[in-house]
Amino acid sequence: MAEQHLAVVVLAAGEGTRMRSRKPKVMHEIAGLPLLGHALVTATQLGASYVVPVVRHQKELISEYVSAFFPSAIIAEQDELPGTGRAVECALEAIPADFDGAVVVTSGDVPMLDVATLEHLIDTHLESGAAATLLTAVLEDPHGYGRVIRNSAGAFLEIIEELDATDAQRKVNEVNAGVYVFDAKHLRDALASTGTHNAQGEKYLTYVAEAFVKSKQKVIAMQVTDNWVVAGINDRRQLAEVALELNLRICEAWQLAGVTILDPASTWIDVTVQLGEDVTLMPGTYLRGFTTIDEGSTIGPEVVMTDTQVGAGASVIKAHVTGSRIGDGASVGPFAYLRPGTDLGADGKIGTFVETKNAKIGAGSKVPHLSYVGDAEIGVGSNIGAGTIFANYDGVDKHRSTVGSHVRTGASNVFVAPITIGDGAYTAAGTVVRRDVEPGAIALNVSPQKNLADWVLQKRPGSKSAEAAETAQKAK
Ligand code: UD1
Ligand code: CA
């Protein structure tokens, strides 16, 4: 393909009223990207010289997203004239006036359109020398789409929108997918003479195809075999339907690449996620954002993981994990909450009912039970006793704690930060550590235990406890 001769226009200026949302339609997300993101990734992969998203409605918000993630895209603004034809006209004004290659037009609300389908469309267009080549789909329920009208020989004649169609035309179930390739020069000329004579008073892009037919130029309408690739999203039911189908395809692709997914119906994987060979995903697992899982790790059941890197051979069960790193062979959960900045070393453990944040836990170190570890660094081979709280917040500022290597801390400790516990040190059960502990020392600050004999017999006479105590004393 002659790459330097391609411009891709992505329409995203419409209001999207059927979404009933404050958010622009094309910014609604599926599989971890806004709808527009999917369209722009595909457009970018075509290797075009110009990728031109067209914006108008909530243009600041959309432009901010485009500039951040697709900096080489040329953002075109549509003016107050409505319609898909006007949108394309505005896009053409944003690229050099002498551009004479092929112009691909796609929509920001058609997220499953893939590179292979577009390349096939472009190749057909270039080989046939058509003025326009467009994609169509045969739908069981064509409601809402523009209908493709052909002559008795099957040649393309025109596209009629639902609102402008006669009853007979509405019965046609071949629809315009909204994906086109045009010759730039023909497109410019045809748009300049396109009117707005329709129910919506808009300048329709579809009129261009009809104009070409009338002036005896070639227009090819190609039917897709897989309707999902051209599924457009207009409301939230369609958003859910397309999200579901896309997710099943993502799961299937990973299964074919060597990942075991027990239940694709309850496993959701963003397009941005990377998985290694022999990873196992158990039911109820959500892998989001820039998450990567290396070979042989098992995730789930019931894990929500976002922007997290997991090493090889690790295990994460029933956990909520964000912005963290989990080392090779490490284990997390069940019932663990790993907040941003958690970095668990190889073969380390974050166990049951443990919350961590900004915590570097060294190789082989363990926080097995009922603890909070915040703003801390723990060396290698250390064990944090059950029920330990890293008290990192004095009510005004956050402070850090440092625990050395091969440290053993007792159950029910509080580490009042800032604090340092040296290598090989111990702390006794129930210690509130307020002062640094030297390497090899044991810290203990519990007061000596006092037992008041017969307290229960005197203070709780006649109770079951008193009775049990008396029986035990007599048996002695
Ligand atoms: C459009 C087609 C219809 C086709 C359907 C496929 C026209 C006239 N109709 O209808 O034949 O079956 O897509 O999904 O083209 N947009 C702009 N500026 C505008 C209006 C729309 O940029 O002034 C953008 C929208 O943001 C959207 C795309 O164009 O991304 C399609 O607009 P939409 O209003 O959804 O068109 P449909 O009624 O679905
Ligand atoms: Ca649409």
XYZ file of C-alpha atoms and ligand atoms in Angstrom:
516
model
C 0.000 0.000 0.000
C 1.228 3.492 -0.824
C 1.392 4.705 2.753
C 2.254 8.289 1.980
C -0.981 8.541 0.059
C -3.435 7.833 2.813
C -5.431 10.076 5.135
C -7.751 8.600 7.763
C -10.622 10.768 8.977
C -12.248 9.639 12.228
C -15.655 11.240 12.814
C -16.227 12.220 16.422
C -18.090 15.526 16.316
C -21.629 14.249 16.828
C -23.582 14.864 20.004
C -24.314 11.221 20.812
C -27.689 12.128 22.342
C -28.836 8.504 22.462
C -26.206 7.759 25.126
C -27.986 10.166 27.524
C -24.692 11.067 29.100
C -22.731 14.094 30.224
C -19.694 12.401 28.796
C -19.239 12.520 25.011
C -20.216 9.210 23.416
C -16.774 8.537 21.950
C -15.170 8.884 25.416
C -17.171 5.989 26.880
C -14.793 3.079 27.442
C -14.744 -0.561 26.476
C -11.830 -2.938 27.071
C -9.848 -0.158 28.712
C -9.941 2.452 25.945
C -12.447 5.142 25.005
C -14.381 4.223 21.849
C -12.398 6.909 20.045
C -9.154 5.350 21.303
C -9.996 2.071 19.569
C -10.725 3.913 16.320
C -7.502 5.946 16.565
C -5.318 2.921 17.371
C -6.624 1.244 14.203
C -6.214 4.430 12.167
C -2.634 4.830 13.403
C -1.759 1.211 12.584
C -2.705 1.802 8.926
C 0.423 3.906 8.580
C -1.393 6.888 7.076
C 0.327 10.226 6.589
C -2.600 12.008 8.229
C -4.911 10.788 10.979
C -7.620 13.403 11.392
C -10.193 13.102 14.184
C -13.062 15.580 13.721
C -14.452 17.114 16.917
C -17.099 19.625 17.891
C -19.339 18.505 20.730
C -17.301 18.729 24.008
C -14.253 19.296 21.852
C -11.941 20.402 24.696
C -12.278 17.111 26.524
C -11.896 14.987 23.402
C -8.984 17.052 22.071
C -7.168 16.751 25.383
C -7.410 12.953 25.170
C -6.300 12.884 21.524
C -3.300 15.174 22.121
C -2.188 13.137 25.119
C -2.363 9.697 23.527
C -2.174 10.361 19.757
C 0.098 13.407 19.529
C 0.646 13.061 15.786
C -3.081 13.215 14.972
C -4.361 16.420 13.364
C -7.462 17.540 15.211
C -10.054 19.137 12.899
C -12.945 21.183 14.242
C -16.366 20.978 12.663
C -18.260 24.265 12.437
C -21.960 24.822 13.090
C -23.052 23.080 9.879
C -24.189 19.599 10.916
C -23.737 16.262 9.207
C -21.158 13.605 8.439
C -20.441 15.219 5.055
C -19.643 18.551 6.647
C -17.439 16.782 9.182
C -15.342 15.253 6.394
C -15.156 18.626 4.639
C -13.724 20.166 7.815
C -11.199 17.311 8.044
C -10.037 17.938 4.480
C -9.508 21.619 5.301
C -7.083 20.557 8.046
C -4.708 18.687 5.699
C -2.709 20.084 2.759
C -5.020 21.232 -0.059
C -2.949 19.360 -2.647
C -3.306 15.991 -0.915
C -4.434 13.654 -3.695
C -4.310 10.181 -2.123
C -7.041 7.994 -0.684
C -9.210 9.288 2.149
C -10.479 6.638 4.568
C -13.443 7.708 6.689
C -14.313 5.829 9.890
C -16.335 6.692 12.970
C -15.297 7.211 16.562
C -18.228 5.043 17.614
C -17.249 1.866 15.698
C -14.619 0.344 18.025
C -14.201 -3.156 16.586
C -13.215 -2.082 13.087
C -9.843 -3.733 12.519
C -6.774 -3.082 10.400
C -7.271 -6.208 8.242
C -10.793 -5.151 7.210
C -9.623 -1.631 6.376
C -6.595 -2.864 4.423
C -8.830 -5.129 2.367
C -11.182 -2.193 1.717
C -8.325 0.088 0.677
C -6.756 -2.560 -1.586
C -10.096 -3.182 -3.315
C -10.550 0.550 -3.761
C -7.100 1.133 -5.246
C -7.196 -1.925 -7.514
C -10.642 -1.119 -8.926
C -9.998 2.572 -9.492
C -13.358 3.414 -7.868
C -14.205 6.945 -6.752
C -15.651 5.496 -3.557
C -15.626 2.076 -1.867
C -17.713 1.487 1.218
C -18.524 -1.286 3.681
C -22.005 -2.669 4.171
C -23.502 -5.280 6.483
C -26.633 -7.387 6.293
C -28.434 -7.141 9.617
C -31.406 -8.968 11.059
C -32.543 -5.671 12.540
C -31.409 -2.784 10.313
C -33.332 -0.182 12.339
C -31.550 3.150 12.710
C -28.967 2.582 9.994
C -28.798 4.022 6.482
C -30.085 1.443 3.975
C -28.053 0.455 0.924
C -30.172 0.646 -2.234
C -28.998 -1.357 -5.247
C -30.417 -1.775 -8.771
C -31.811 -5.053 -10.077
C -28.324 -6.073 -11.214
C -27.050 -5.536 -7.667
C -25.031 -2.402 -8.445
C -24.898 0.299 -5.765
C -27.287 3.237 -6.267
C -27.623 5.205 -3.032
C -27.900 5.215 0.758
C -31.159 6.289 2.391
C -31.279 7.159 6.082
C -34.006 5.630 8.269
C -35.762 8.992 8.622
C -35.785 9.641 4.876
C -36.728 6.113 3.779
C -40.022 4.881 2.358
C -41.641 1.826 3.967
C -40.297 -0.349 1.154
C -36.767 1.033 1.611
C -36.927 0.429 5.367
C -37.424 -3.279 4.642
C -33.960 -3.453 3.047
C -31.644 -5.091 5.547
C -28.297 -4.249 3.955
C -26.985 -1.190 5.781
C -24.250 1.380 5.367
C -21.512 0.605 7.897
C -20.212 4.179 7.849
C -16.724 3.115 6.681
C -15.509 4.458 3.338
C -12.521 5.091 1.104
C -12.650 7.983 -1.350
C -10.358 9.466 -3.891
C -9.449 12.834 -2.311
C -10.037 15.029 -5.312
C -13.410 13.483 -6.215
C -14.435 13.694 -2.580
C -13.613 17.425 -2.336
C -15.556 18.239 -5.480
C -18.584 16.160 -4.527
C -18.783 17.562 -0.978
C -18.706 21.111 -2.319
C -21.925 20.460 -4.234
C -23.703 18.347 -1.595
C -26.899 19.775 -0.121
C -28.905 19.250 3.049
C -32.226 18.112 1.611
C -33.186 15.530 4.202
C -35.278 15.101 7.322
C -32.420 16.211 9.590
C -31.291 19.144 7.430
C -27.727 17.832 7.556
C -24.973 17.571 4.989
C -24.765 13.792 4.638
C -21.525 12.121 3.579
C -23.651 9.396 2.016
C -24.816 11.832 -0.692
C -21.305 11.800 -2.130
C -21.626 8.126 -3.100
C -24.947 8.805 -4.770
C -23.491 11.776 -6.670
C -20.659 9.590 -7.977
C -23.164 7.040 -9.295
C -25.124 9.803 -11.052
C -21.974 11.121 -12.725
C -21.091 7.582 -13.868
C -18.136 7.122 -11.541
C -17.501 3.765 -9.965
C -18.784 3.101 -6.429
C -18.237 -0.309 -4.809
C -20.314 -1.406 -1.818
C -18.546 -4.330 -0.131
C -20.400 -6.518 2.309
C -18.490 -7.544 5.453
C -18.679 -11.176 6.580
C -18.296 -10.361 10.275
C -20.898 -7.771 11.285
C -19.222 -7.059 14.617
C -16.325 -5.225 12.968
C -18.716 -2.500 11.850
C -21.021 -2.454 14.889
C -21.733 1.182 15.745
C -22.529 2.291 19.276
C -25.403 4.730 19.704
C -26.789 3.808 23.133
C -25.690 2.000 26.287
C -27.247 -1.322 25.310
C -25.014 -1.403 22.262
C -22.090 -0.292 24.434
C -22.576 -3.385 26.626
C -23.144 -5.734 23.669
C -20.003 -4.635 21.861
C -17.952 -4.651 25.083
C -19.011 -8.255 25.695
C -18.167 -9.423 22.187
C -14.831 -7.600 22.155
C -13.917 -9.147 25.516
C -14.757 -12.664 24.318
C -12.483 -12.106 21.336
C -9.673 -10.805 23.554
C -10.035 -13.911 25.778
C -10.072 -16.183 22.755
C -6.906 -14.588 21.365
C -5.114 -15.135 24.705
C -6.352 -18.725 24.894
C -4.861 -19.359 21.463
C -1.639 -17.753 22.695
C -1.335 -20.217 25.581
C -3.293 -18.686 28.457
C -5.767 -20.840 30.412
C -9.009 -18.934 30.983
C -11.500 -21.042 32.908
C -14.499 -18.801 32.374
C -14.231 -16.137 29.662
C -17.738 -14.926 30.569
C -16.496 -13.663 33.939
C -12.964 -12.692 32.890
C -12.436 -9.155 31.564
C -9.167 -8.203 29.900
C -8.341 -4.740 28.585
C -6.700 -4.490 25.157
C -3.656 -2.943 26.855
C -2.904 -6.018 29.007
C -0.017 -8.430 28.254
C -0.011 -12.072 29.352
C 2.739 -14.706 29.294
C 2.541 -18.367 28.390
C 0.813 -20.726 30.814
C -0.765 -17.924 32.791
C -4.012 -19.180 34.369
C -6.931 -16.818 34.864
C -9.608 -18.045 37.267
C -13.235 -16.829 37.183
C -14.081 -13.284 38.256
C -10.786 -11.745 37.168
C -10.524 -8.199 35.781
C -7.186 -7.226 34.262
C -7.041 -3.536 33.463
C -4.812 -0.877 32.001
C -1.105 -1.521 31.614
C -1.083 -4.778 33.522
C 1.416 -7.490 32.588
C 1.516 -11.050 33.926
C 4.569 -13.201 33.268
C 4.563 -16.915 32.486
C 3.060 -19.496 34.742
C 1.319 -17.139 37.179
C -2.195 -17.830 38.434
C -4.598 -14.924 38.924
C -8.007 -15.272 40.596
C -10.608 -16.236 41.409
C -11.952 -12.738 42.035
C -9.099 -10.386 41.343
C -9.323 -6.790 40.133
C -5.882 -5.734 38.927
C -4.996 -2.387 37.349
C -1.648 -1.105 35.999
C 0.264 -3.858 37.797
C 3.292 -5.984 36.832
C 3.272 -9.584 38.025
C 6.358 -11.763 37.653
C 6.531 -15.442 36.723
C 5.029 -18.224 38.815
C 3.202 -15.881 41.185
C -0.239 -16.420 42.673
C -2.880 -13.780 43.399
C -6.205 -14.853 44.912
C -9.195 -12.632 45.792
C -7.404 -9.309 45.730
C -7.786 -5.696 44.636
C -4.454 -4.536 43.220
C -3.565 -1.170 41.672
C -0.272 0.323 40.507
C 1.810 -2.425 42.101
C 4.590 -4.909 41.361
C 4.450 -8.524 42.413
C 7.708 -10.482 42.083
C 8.422 -13.935 40.690
C 6.947 -16.710 42.812
C 5.272 -14.269 45.213
C 1.832 -14.910 46.669
C -0.973 -12.458 47.395
C -4.328 -12.960 49.135
C -6.918 -14.178 49.673
C -8.528 -10.879 50.736
C -5.658 -8.501 50.085
C -5.743 -4.837 49.071
C -2.590 -3.635 47.290
C -2.626 0.105 46.682
C -0.297 2.100 44.410
C 3.418 1.813 45.117
C 3.321 -1.694 46.535
C 6.401 -3.625 45.427
C 6.508 -7.220 46.625
C 9.830 -9.007 46.055
C 10.363 -12.496 44.661
C 8.812 -15.278 46.763
C 7.364 -12.693 49.137
C 3.902 -12.895 50.614
C 1.081 -10.457 51.258
C -1.528 -12.616 52.935
C -5.057 -12.450 54.255
C -6.734 -9.177 55.248
C -3.606 -7.186 54.518
C -3.584 -3.661 53.048
C -0.423 -2.164 51.593
C 0.457 1.220 50.088
C 3.796 2.661 48.997
C 5.468 -0.359 50.488
C 8.572 -2.102 49.234
C 8.625 -5.600 50.673
C 11.881 -7.418 49.946
C 12.445 -10.864 48.475
C 11.116 -13.666 50.646
C 9.609 -11.269 53.208
C 6.129 -12.009 54.472
C 3.190 -10.030 55.795
C 0.836 -12.968 56.247
C -2.120 -11.787 58.348
C -4.378 -8.844 59.246
C -1.968 -5.950 58.765
C -1.556 -2.471 57.283
C 1.787 -1.629 55.677
C 1.976 1.974 54.465
C 4.999 4.095 53.471
C 7.447 1.375 54.418
C 10.494 -0.466 53.219
C 11.117 -3.991 54.445
C 14.341 -5.865 53.661
C 14.674 -9.492 52.596
C 13.613 -12.596 54.519
C 11.694 -10.701 57.215
C 8.416 -11.723 58.807
C 5.849 -9.221 60.045
C 3.692 -10.622 62.838
C -0.084 -10.962 62.564
C -2.112 -7.841 63.198
C 0.668 -5.273 62.688
C -0.076 -1.655 61.867
C 2.505 0.650 60.309
C 1.254 3.929 61.827
C 2.437 6.231 59.050
C 0.220 9.238 59.709
C 0.544 11.551 62.708
C -2.611 13.455 61.810
C -0.663 16.046 59.847
C 2.126 14.361 57.889
C 2.947 10.923 56.547
C 6.227 9.301 57.662
C 8.215 6.300 56.481
C 9.240 3.162 58.320
C 12.239 1.008 57.540
C 12.458 -2.614 58.592
C 15.718 -4.445 57.887
C 16.397 -7.946 56.593
C 15.679 -11.184 58.501
C 13.670 -9.299 61.086
C 11.003 -11.114 63.142
C 8.319 -8.888 64.571
C 5.732 -10.128 67.063
C 1.975 -10.216 66.673
C -0.075 -7.074 67.275
C 2.693 -4.527 66.864
C 2.340 -0.849 66.040
C 5.298 0.788 64.273
C 5.025 4.511 64.875
C 6.759 6.178 61.912
C 9.346 7.491 61.345
C 11.048 4.393 62.712
C 13.910 2.072 61.767
C 14.193 -1.547 62.848
C 17.671 -2.923 62.177
C 18.692 -6.147 60.440
C 18.082 -9.319 62.409
C 16.112 -7.534 65.150
C 13.055 -8.946 66.937
C 10.062 -7.268 68.542
C 7.856 -8.882 71.176
C 4.122 -9.462 70.772
C 2.042 -6.386 71.501
C 4.926 -3.918 71.179
C 4.322 -0.320 70.220
C 7.623 0.551 68.569
C 8.275 4.282 68.996
C 12.085 4.255 69.025
C 14.526 2.762 66.533
C 15.597 -0.828 67.223
C 19.292 -1.665 66.730
C 20.313 -4.683 64.624
C 20.001 -7.880 66.628
C 18.073 -6.285 69.534
C 14.620 -7.255 70.735
C 12.167 -4.455 71.442
C 9.553 -4.913 74.109
C 7.534 -2.365 76.013
C 4.687 -4.396 77.376
C 4.246 -3.914 81.135
C 4.564 -7.047 83.321
C 1.381 -9.097 83.460
C -0.533 -9.134 86.767
C -3.102 -11.879 87.600
C -5.533 -10.980 90.439
C -6.441 -14.322 92.058
C -10.166 -15.099 92.542
C -11.247 -11.807 90.952
C -14.074 -13.594 89.098
C -15.321 -15.455 92.178
C -15.534 -12.158 94.095
C -16.806 -9.820 91.376
C -19.003 -12.212 89.379
C -20.376 -14.638 91.972
C -22.927 -17.153 90.678
C -21.924 -16.629 87.027
C -21.092 -19.511 84.692
C -17.487 -18.270 84.712
C -17.329 -18.381 88.531
C -18.858 -21.862 88.511
C -16.320 -23.116 85.922
C -13.465 -21.591 87.913
C -14.603 -23.263 91.145
C -14.885 -26.640 89.418
C -11.371 -26.262 88.031
C -9.946 -25.218 91.425
C -11.559 -28.222 93.177
C -10.174 -30.644 90.582
C -6.622 -29.479 91.316
C -24.387 7.172 9.954
C -24.697 7.089 8.454
C -25.564 5.852 8.203
C -24.843 4.616 8.690
C -24.401 4.767 10.154
C -23.470 3.639 10.499
C -24.825 9.340 7.529
C -25.715 10.419 7.080
N -25.415 8.259 8.027
O -25.627 7.315 10.647
O -25.838 5.723 6.811
O -25.700 3.490 8.564
O -23.684 5.999 10.352
O -23.116 3.646 11.863
O -23.624 9.467 7.448
N -20.611 12.946 13.251
C -19.827 14.069 13.073
N -20.422 15.241 12.734
C -21.773 15.337 12.549
C -22.559 14.186 12.709
C -21.945 12.994 13.051
O -18.619 14.024 13.247
O -22.248 16.449 12.248
C -19.946 11.703 13.638
C -20.477 11.126 14.942
O -19.739 11.615 16.045
C -20.290 9.635 14.744
C -20.405 9.469 13.231
O -20.211 10.744 12.658
O -19.003 9.219 15.164
C -21.768 8.919 12.828
O -22.760 9.797 13.311
P -24.147 9.290 13.828
O -24.965 10.455 14.216
O -23.980 8.200 14.804
O -24.720 8.735 12.431
P -25.791 7.637 12.238
O -27.143 8.214 12.420
O -25.428 6.444 13.023
Ca -23.821 5.901 14.654
